[in-house]
PDB file of C-alpha atoms and ligand atoms in Angstrom:
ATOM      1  CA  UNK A   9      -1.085 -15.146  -3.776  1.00 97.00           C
ATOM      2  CA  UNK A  10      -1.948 -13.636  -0.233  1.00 98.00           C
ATOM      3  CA  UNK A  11      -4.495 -15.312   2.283  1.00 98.00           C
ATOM      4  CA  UNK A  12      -4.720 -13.490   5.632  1.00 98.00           C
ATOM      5  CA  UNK A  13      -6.763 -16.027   7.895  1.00 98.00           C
ATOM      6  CA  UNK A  14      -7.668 -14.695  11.551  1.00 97.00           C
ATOM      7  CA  UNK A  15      -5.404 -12.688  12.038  1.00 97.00           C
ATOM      8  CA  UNK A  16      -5.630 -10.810  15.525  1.00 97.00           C
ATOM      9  CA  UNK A  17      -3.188  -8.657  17.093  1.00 97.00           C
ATOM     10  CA  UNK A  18      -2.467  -4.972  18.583  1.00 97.00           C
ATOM     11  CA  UNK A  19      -0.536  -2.879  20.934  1.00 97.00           C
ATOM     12  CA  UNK A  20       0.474  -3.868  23.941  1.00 95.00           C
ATOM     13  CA  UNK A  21      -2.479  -5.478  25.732  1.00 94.00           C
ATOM     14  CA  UNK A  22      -4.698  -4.138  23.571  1.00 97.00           C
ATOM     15  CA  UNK A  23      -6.504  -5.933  20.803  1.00 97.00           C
ATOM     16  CA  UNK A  24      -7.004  -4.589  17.152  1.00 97.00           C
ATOM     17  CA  UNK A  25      -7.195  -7.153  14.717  1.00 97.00           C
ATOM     18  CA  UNK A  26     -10.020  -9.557  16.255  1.00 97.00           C
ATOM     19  CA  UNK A  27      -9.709 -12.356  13.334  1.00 97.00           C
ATOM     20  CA  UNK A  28      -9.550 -10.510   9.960  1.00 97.00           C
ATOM     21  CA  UNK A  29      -9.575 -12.645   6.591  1.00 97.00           C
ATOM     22  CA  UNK A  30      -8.642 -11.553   3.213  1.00 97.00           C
ATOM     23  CA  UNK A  31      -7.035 -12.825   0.015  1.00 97.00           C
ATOM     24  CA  UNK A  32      -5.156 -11.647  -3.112  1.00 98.00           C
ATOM     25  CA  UNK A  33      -5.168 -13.057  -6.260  1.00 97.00           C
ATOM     26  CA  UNK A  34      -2.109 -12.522  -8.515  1.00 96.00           C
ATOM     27  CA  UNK A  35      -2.013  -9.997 -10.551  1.00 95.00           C
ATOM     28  CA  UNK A  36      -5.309  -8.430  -8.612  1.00 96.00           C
ATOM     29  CA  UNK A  37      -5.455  -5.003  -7.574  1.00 96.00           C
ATOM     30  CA  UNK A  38      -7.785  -5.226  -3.853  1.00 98.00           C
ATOM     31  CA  UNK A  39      -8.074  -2.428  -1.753  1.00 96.00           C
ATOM     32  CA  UNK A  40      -8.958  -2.726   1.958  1.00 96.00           C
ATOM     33  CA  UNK A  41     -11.684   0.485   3.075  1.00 93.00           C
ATOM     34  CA  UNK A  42     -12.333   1.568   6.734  1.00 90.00           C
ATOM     35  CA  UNK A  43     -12.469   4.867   9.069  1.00 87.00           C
ATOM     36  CA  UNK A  44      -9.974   6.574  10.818  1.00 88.00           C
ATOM     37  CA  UNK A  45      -8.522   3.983  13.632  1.00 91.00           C
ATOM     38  CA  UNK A  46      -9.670   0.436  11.968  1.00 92.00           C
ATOM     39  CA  UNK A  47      -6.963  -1.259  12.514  1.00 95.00           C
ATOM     40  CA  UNK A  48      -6.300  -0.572   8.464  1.00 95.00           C
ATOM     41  CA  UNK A  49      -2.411  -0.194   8.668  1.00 94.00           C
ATOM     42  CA  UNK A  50      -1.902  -2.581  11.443  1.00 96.00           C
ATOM     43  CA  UNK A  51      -3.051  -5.317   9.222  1.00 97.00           C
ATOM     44  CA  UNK A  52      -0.800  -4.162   6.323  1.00 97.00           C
ATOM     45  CA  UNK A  53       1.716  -4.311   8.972  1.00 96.00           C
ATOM     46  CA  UNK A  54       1.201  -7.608  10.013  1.00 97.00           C
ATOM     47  CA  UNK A  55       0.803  -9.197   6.872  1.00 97.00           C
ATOM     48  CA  UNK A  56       4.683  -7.196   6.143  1.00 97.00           C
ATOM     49  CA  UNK A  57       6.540  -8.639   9.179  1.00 96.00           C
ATOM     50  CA  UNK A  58       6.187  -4.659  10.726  1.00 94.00           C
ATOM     51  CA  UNK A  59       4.518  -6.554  13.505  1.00 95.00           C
ATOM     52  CA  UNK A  60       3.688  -9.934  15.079  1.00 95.00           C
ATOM     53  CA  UNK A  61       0.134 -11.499  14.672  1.00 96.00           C
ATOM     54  CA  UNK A  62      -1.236 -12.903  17.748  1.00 97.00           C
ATOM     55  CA  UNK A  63      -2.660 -15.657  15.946  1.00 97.00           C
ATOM     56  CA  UNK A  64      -3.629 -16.309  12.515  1.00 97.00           C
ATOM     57  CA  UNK A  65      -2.179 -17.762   9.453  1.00 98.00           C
ATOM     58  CA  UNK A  66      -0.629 -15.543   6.688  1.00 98.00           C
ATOM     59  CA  UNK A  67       0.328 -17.099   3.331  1.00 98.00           C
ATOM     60  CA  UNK A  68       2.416 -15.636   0.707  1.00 98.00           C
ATOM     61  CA  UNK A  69       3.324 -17.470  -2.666  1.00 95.00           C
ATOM     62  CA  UNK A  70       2.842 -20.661  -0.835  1.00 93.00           C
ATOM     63  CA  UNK A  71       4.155 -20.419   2.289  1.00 96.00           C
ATOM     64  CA  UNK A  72       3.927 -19.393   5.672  1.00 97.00           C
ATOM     65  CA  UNK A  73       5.182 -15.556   6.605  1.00 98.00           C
ATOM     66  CA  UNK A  74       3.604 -15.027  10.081  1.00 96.00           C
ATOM     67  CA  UNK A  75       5.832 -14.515  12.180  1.00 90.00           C
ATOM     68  CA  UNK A  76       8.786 -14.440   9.742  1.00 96.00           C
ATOM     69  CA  UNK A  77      11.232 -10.783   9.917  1.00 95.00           C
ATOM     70  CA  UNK A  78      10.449  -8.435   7.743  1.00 93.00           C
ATOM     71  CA  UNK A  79      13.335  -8.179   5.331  1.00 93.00           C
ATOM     72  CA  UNK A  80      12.879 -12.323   4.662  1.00 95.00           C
ATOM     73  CA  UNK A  81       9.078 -11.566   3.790  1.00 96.00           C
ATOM     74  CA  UNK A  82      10.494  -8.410   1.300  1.00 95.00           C
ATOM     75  CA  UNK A  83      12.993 -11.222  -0.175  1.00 94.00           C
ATOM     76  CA  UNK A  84      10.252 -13.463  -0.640  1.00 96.00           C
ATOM     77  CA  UNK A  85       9.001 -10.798  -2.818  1.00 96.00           C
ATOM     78  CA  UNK A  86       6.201  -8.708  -0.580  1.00 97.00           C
ATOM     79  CA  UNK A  87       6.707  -4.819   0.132  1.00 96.00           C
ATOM     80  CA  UNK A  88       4.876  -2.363   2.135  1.00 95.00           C
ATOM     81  CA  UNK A  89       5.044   0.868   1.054  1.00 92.00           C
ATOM     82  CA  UNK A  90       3.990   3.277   4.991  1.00 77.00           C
ATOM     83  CA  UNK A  91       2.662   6.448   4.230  1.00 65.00           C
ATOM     84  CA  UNK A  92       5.238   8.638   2.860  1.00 60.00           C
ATOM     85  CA  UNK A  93       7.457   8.818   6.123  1.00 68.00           C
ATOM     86  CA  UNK A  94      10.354   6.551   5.710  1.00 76.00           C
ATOM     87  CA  UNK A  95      12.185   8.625   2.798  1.00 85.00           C
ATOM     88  CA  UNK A  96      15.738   9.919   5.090  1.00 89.00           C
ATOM     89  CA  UNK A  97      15.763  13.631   3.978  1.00 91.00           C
ATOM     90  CA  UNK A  98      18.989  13.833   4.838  1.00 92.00           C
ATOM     91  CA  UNK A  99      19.833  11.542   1.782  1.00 94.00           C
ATOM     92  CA  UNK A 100      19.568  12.557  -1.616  1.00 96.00           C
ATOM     93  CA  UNK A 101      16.354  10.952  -4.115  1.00 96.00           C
ATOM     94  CA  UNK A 102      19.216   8.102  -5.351  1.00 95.00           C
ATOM     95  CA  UNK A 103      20.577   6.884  -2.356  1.00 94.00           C
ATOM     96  CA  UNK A 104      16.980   6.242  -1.008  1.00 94.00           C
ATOM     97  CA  UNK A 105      15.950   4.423  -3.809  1.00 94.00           C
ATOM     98  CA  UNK A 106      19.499   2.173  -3.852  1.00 93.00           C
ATOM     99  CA  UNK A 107      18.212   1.676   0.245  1.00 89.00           C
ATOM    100  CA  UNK A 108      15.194  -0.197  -1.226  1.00 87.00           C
ATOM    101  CA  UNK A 109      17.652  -2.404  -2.804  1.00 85.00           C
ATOM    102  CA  UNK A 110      19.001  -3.751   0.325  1.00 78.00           C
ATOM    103  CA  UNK A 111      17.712  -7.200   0.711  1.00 76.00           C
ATOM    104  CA  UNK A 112      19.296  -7.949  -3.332  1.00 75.00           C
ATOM    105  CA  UNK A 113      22.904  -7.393  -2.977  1.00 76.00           C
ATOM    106  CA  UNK A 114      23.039  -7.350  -6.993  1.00 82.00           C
ATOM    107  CA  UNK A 115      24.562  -4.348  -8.599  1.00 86.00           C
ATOM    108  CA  UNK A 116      22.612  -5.289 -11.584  1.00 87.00           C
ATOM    109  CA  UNK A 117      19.096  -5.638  -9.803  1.00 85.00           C
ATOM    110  CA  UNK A 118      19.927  -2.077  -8.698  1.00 90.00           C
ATOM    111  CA  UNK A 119      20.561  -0.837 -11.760  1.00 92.00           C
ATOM    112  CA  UNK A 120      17.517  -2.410 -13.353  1.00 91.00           C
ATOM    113  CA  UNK A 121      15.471  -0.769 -10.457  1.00 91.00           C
ATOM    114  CA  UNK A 122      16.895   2.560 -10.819  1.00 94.00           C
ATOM    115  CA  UNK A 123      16.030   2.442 -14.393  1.00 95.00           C
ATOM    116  CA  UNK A 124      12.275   1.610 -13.957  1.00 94.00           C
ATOM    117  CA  UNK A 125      12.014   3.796 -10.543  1.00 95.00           C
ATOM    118  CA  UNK A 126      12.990   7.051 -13.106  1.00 96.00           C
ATOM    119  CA  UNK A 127      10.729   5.366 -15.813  1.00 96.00           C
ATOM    120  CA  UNK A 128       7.720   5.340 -13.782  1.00 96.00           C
ATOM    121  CA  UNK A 129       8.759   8.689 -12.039  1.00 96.00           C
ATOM    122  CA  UNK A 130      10.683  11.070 -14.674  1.00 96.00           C
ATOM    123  CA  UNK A 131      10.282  13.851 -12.017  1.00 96.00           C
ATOM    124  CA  UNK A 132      12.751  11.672  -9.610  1.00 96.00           C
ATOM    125  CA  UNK A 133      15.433  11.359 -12.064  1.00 97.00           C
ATOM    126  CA  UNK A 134      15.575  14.832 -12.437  1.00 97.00           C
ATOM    127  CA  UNK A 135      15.933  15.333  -8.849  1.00 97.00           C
ATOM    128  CA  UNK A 136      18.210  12.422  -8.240  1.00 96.00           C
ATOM    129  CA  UNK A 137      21.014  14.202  -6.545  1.00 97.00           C
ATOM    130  CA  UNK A 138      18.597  16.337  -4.966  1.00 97.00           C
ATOM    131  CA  UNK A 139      18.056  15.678  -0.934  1.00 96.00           C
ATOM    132  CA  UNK A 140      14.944  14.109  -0.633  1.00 94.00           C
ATOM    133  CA  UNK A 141      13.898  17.247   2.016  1.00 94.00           C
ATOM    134  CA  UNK A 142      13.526  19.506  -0.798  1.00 95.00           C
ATOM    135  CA  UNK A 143      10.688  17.333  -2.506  1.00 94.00           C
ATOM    136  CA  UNK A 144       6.809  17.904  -2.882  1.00 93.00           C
ATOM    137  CA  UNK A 145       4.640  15.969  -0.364  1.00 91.00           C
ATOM    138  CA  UNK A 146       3.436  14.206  -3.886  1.00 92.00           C
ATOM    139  CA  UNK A 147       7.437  13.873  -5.033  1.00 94.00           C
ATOM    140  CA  UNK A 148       7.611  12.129  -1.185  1.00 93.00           C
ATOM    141  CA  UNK A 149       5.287   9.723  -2.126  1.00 93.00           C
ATOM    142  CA  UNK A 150       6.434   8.800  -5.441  1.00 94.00           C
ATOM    143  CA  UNK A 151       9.920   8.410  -3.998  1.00 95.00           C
ATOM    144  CA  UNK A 152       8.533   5.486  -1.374  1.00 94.00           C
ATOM    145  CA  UNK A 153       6.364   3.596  -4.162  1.00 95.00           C
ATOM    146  CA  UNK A 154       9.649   3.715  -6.289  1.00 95.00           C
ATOM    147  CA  UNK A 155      12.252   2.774  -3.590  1.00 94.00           C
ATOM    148  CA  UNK A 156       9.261  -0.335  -2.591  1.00 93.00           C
ATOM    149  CA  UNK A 157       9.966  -1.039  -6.291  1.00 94.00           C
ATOM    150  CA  UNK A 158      13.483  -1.556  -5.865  1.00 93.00           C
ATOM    151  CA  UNK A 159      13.603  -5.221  -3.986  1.00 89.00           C
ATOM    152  CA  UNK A 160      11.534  -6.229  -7.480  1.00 91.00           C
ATOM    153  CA  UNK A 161       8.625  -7.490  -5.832  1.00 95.00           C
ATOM    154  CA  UNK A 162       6.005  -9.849  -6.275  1.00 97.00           C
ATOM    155  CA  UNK A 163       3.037  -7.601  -4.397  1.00 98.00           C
ATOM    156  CA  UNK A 164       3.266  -4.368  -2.813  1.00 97.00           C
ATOM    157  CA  UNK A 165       1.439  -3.357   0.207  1.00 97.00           C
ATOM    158  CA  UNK A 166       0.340   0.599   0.112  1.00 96.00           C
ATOM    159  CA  UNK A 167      -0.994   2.344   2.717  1.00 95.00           C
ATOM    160  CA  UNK A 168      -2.583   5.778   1.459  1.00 93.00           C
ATOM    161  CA  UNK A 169      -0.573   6.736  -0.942  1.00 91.00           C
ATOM    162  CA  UNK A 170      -3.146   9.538  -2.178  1.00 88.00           C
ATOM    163  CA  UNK A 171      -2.393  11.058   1.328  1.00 86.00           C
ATOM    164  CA  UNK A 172      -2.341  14.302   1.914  1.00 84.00           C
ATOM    165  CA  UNK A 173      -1.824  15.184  -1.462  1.00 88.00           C
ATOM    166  CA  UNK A 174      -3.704  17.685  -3.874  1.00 86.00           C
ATOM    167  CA  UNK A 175      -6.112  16.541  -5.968  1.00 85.00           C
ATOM    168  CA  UNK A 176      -3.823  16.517  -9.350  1.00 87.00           C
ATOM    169  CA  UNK A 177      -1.105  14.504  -7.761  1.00 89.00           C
ATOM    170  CA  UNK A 178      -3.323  12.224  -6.051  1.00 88.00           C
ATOM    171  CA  UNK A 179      -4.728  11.803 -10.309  1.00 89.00           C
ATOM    172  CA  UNK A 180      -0.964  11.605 -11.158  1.00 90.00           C
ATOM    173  CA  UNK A 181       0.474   8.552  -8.524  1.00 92.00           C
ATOM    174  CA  UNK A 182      -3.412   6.648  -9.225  1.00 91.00           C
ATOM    175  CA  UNK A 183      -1.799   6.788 -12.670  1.00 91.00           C
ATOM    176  CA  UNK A 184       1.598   5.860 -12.501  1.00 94.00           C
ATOM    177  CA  UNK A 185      -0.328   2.969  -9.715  1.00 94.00           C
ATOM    178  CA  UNK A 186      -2.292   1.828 -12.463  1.00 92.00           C
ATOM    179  CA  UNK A 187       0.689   1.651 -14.705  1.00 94.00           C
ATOM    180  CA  UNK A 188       2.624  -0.661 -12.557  1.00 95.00           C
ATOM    181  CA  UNK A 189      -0.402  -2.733 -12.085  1.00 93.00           C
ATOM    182  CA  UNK A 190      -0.753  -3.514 -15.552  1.00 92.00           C
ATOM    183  CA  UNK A 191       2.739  -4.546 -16.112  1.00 94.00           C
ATOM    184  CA  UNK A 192       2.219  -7.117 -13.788  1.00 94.00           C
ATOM    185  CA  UNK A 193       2.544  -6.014  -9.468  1.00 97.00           C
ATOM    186  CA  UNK A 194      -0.500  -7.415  -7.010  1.00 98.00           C
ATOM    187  CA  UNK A 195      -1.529  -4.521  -5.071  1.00 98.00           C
ATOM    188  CA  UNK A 196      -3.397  -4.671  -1.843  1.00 98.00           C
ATOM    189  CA  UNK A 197      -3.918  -0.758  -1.164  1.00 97.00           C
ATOM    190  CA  UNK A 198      -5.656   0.704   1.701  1.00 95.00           C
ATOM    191  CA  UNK A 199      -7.316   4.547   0.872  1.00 91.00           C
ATOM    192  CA  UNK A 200      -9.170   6.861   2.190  1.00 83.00           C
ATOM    193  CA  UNK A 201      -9.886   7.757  -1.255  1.00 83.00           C
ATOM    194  CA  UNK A 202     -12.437   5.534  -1.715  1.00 85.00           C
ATOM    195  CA  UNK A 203     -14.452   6.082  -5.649  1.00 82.00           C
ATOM    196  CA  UNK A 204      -9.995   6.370  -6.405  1.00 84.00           C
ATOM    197  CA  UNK A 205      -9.546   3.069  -4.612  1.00 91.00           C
ATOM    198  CA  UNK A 206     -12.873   1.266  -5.795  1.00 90.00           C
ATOM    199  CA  UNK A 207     -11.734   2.377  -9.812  1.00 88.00           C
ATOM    200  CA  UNK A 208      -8.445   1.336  -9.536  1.00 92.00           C
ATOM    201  CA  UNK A 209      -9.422  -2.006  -7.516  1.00 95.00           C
ATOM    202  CA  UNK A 210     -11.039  -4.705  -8.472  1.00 95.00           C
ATOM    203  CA  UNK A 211     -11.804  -5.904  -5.086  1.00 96.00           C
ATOM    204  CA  UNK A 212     -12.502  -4.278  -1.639  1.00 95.00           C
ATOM    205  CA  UNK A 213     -12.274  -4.936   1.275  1.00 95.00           C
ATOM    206  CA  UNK A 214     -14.375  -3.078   4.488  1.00 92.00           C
ATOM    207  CA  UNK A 215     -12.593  -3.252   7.810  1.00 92.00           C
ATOM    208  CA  UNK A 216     -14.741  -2.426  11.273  1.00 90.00           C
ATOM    209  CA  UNK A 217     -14.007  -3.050  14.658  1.00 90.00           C
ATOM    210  CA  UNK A 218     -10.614  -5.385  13.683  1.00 93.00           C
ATOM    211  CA  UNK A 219     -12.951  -7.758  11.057  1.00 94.00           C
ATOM    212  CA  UNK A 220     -13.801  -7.901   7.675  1.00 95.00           C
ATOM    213  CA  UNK A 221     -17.453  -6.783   7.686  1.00 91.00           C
ATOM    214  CA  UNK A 222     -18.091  -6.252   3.977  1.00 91.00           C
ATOM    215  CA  UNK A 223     -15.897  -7.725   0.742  1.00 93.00           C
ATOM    216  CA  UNK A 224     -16.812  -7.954  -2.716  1.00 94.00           C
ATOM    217  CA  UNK A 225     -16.138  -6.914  -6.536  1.00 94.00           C
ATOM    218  CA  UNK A 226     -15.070  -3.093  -6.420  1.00 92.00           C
ATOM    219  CA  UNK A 227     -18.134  -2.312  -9.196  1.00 88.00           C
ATOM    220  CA  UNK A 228     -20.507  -3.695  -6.707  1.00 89.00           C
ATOM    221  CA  UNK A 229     -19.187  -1.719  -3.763  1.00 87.00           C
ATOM    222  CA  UNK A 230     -19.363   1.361  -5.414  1.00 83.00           C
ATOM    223  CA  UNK A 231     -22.953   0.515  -5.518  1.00 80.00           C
ATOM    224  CA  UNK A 232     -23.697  -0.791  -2.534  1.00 75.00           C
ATOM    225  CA  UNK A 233     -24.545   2.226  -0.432  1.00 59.00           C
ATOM    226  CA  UNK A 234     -23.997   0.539   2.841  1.00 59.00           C
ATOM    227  CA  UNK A 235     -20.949   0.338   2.523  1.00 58.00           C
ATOM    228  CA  UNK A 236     -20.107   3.771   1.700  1.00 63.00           C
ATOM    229  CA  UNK A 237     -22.039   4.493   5.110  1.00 56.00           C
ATOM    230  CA  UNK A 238     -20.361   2.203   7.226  1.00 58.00           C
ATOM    231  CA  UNK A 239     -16.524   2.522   6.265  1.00 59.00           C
ATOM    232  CA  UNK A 240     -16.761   6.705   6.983  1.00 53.00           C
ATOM    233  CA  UNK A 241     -17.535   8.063  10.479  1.00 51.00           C
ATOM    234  CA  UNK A 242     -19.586  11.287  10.835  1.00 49.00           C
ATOM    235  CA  UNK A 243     -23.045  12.221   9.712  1.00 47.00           C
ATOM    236  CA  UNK A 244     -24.879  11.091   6.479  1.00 46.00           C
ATOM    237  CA  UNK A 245     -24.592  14.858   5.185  1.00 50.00           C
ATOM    238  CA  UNK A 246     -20.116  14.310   6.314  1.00 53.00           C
ATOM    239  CA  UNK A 247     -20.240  11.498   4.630  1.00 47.00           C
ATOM    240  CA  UNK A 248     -21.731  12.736   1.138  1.00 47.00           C
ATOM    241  CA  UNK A 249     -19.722  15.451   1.509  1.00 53.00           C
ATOM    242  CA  UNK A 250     -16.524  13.320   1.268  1.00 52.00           C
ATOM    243  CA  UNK A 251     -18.011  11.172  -1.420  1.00 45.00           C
ATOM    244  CA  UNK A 252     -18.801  13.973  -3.449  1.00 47.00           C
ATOM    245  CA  UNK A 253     -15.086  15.420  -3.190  1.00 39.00           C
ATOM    246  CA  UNK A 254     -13.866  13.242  -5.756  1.00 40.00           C
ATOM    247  CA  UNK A 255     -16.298  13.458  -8.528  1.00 34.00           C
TER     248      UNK A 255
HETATM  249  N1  ADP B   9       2.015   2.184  17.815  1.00 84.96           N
HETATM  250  C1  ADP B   9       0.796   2.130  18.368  1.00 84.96           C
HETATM  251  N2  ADP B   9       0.655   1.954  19.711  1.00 84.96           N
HETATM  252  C2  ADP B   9      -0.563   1.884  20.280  1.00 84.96           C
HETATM  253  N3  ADP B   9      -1.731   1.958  19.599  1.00 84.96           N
HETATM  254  C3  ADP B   9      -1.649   2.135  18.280  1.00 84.96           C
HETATM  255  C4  ADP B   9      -0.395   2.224  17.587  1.00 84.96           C
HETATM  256  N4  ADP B   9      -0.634   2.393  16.270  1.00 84.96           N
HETATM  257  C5  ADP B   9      -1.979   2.410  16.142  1.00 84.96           C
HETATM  258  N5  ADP B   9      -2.592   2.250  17.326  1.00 84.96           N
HETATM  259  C6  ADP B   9      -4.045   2.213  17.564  1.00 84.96           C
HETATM  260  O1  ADP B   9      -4.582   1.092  16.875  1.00 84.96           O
HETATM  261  C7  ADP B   9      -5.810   1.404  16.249  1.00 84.96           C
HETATM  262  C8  ADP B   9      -5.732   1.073  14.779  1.00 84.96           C
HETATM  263  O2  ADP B   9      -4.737   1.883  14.180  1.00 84.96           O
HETATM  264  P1  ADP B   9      -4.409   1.801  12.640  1.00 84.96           P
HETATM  265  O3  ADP B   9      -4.228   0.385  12.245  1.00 84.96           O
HETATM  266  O4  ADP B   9      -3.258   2.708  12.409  1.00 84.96           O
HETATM  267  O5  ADP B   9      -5.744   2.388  12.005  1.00 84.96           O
HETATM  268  P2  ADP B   9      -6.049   2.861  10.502  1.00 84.96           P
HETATM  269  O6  ADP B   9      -4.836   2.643   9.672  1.00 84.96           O
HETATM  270  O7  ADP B   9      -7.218   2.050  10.077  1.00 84.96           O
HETATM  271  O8  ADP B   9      -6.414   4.308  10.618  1.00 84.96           O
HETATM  272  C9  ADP B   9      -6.066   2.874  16.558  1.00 84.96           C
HETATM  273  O9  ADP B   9      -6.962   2.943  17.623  1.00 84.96           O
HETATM  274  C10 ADP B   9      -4.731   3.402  16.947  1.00 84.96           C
HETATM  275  O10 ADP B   9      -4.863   4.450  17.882  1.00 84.96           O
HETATM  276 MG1   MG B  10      -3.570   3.953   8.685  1.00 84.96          MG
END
């Protein structure tokens, strides 16, 4: 459904991406690993139109998005969820969901989106008329997956969505994650989180130095001790540490 091929790109003058490849099957759940400063969200952003790719070709459903705006690549039917940040405070829990909307200018579509945004998130029809400043970091992120949900897309794009958040909530949004999954959404998800990410996934993805170093089935990556070494920075005894956090 998505094929990333080569894809390099970056800031200004300097290079990030330096040829990354990956693909998503429909209906797969693939989660892309790496440390701090990979170049992890700058591919998600590429792939959503948030930014221009240098070069490379980036497929979606069967045709070309590189290089295409951002809004026609969430019509198409792709959405990135960022992490957390792009809730207005200053509106209220509804009005940010009917924003995710925008691109389908069909009372009905928002209606339908409303309905399964407070199905999958109870807690956010309760604070509907509530500004979204007064939510939980967790209630945050649960408002951006829903309001990503609102365009009805094919394949969502998240970037962390375990965050920041406390180990119960992070349980909670794997779950509703899971949920959405199995009612049909491809999900390429990047996470620091990674035993979360590798159980939820059934593909992964290890991004070093702008490239694809390591990919494979999620059950062997868990395995595969390499890889848990060379996605974290830090020391061996670090690195356990944050392994072991999850359990
Ligand atoms: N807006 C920006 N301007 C300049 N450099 C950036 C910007 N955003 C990210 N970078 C740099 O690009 C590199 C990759 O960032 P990013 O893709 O956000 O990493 P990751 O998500 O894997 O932590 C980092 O070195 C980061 O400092
Ligand atoms: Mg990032």
């Amino acid at each position: 459904m998505l094929r990333v091929e080569n894809a390099t790109g970056g800031y200004g003058s300097v290079q990030i991406l330096n040829g990354a490849n990956l693909s998503v099957e429909r209906g797969q759940i693939a989660t892309l690993l790496g440390g701090n400063g990979t170049g992890k969200s700058t591919l998600l952003k590429i792939i959503s139109g948030l930014m221009k790719p240098w070069s490379g070709t980036i497929t979606f459903d069967g045709q070309r998005i590189d290089g295409m705006r951002s809004d026609s690549i969430v019509r198409l039917g792709l959405v990135q969820v960022t992490q957390g940040k792009e809730a207005f405070p200053g509106m209220t829990v509804e009005e940010n969901l009917r924003l995710g909307a925008f691109v389908r200018h069909d009372r009905a579509v928002v209606a339908r989106g409303l309905e399964r945004a407070f199905e999958y998130f109870p807690i956010l029809k309760t604070k509907r008329r509530q500004l979204a400043a007064t939510l939980s970091g967790g209630q945050l992120q649960m408002l951006c997956i829903a309001r990503g949900l609102m365009s009805e897309p094919k394949m969502m794009l998240l970037d962390e969505p375990s965050a920041a958040l406390a180990p119960q909530v992070v349980l909670d949004i794997f779950r509703i994650i899971s949920r959405i999954c199995r009612d049909g959404m491809t999900l390429l998800m990047v996470e620091q989180n990674v035993r979360m990410a590798l159980l939820l996934a059934s593909y992964g993805y290890v991004i070093k130095d702008g490239v694809i170093k390591i990919e494979g089935p999620a059950d062997a990556l868990m395995k595969d001790v390499n890889v848990k070494l060379s996605y974290l920075g830090g020391t061996v005894a670090e690195q356990e540490k944050q392994l072991n956090l999850n359990h």
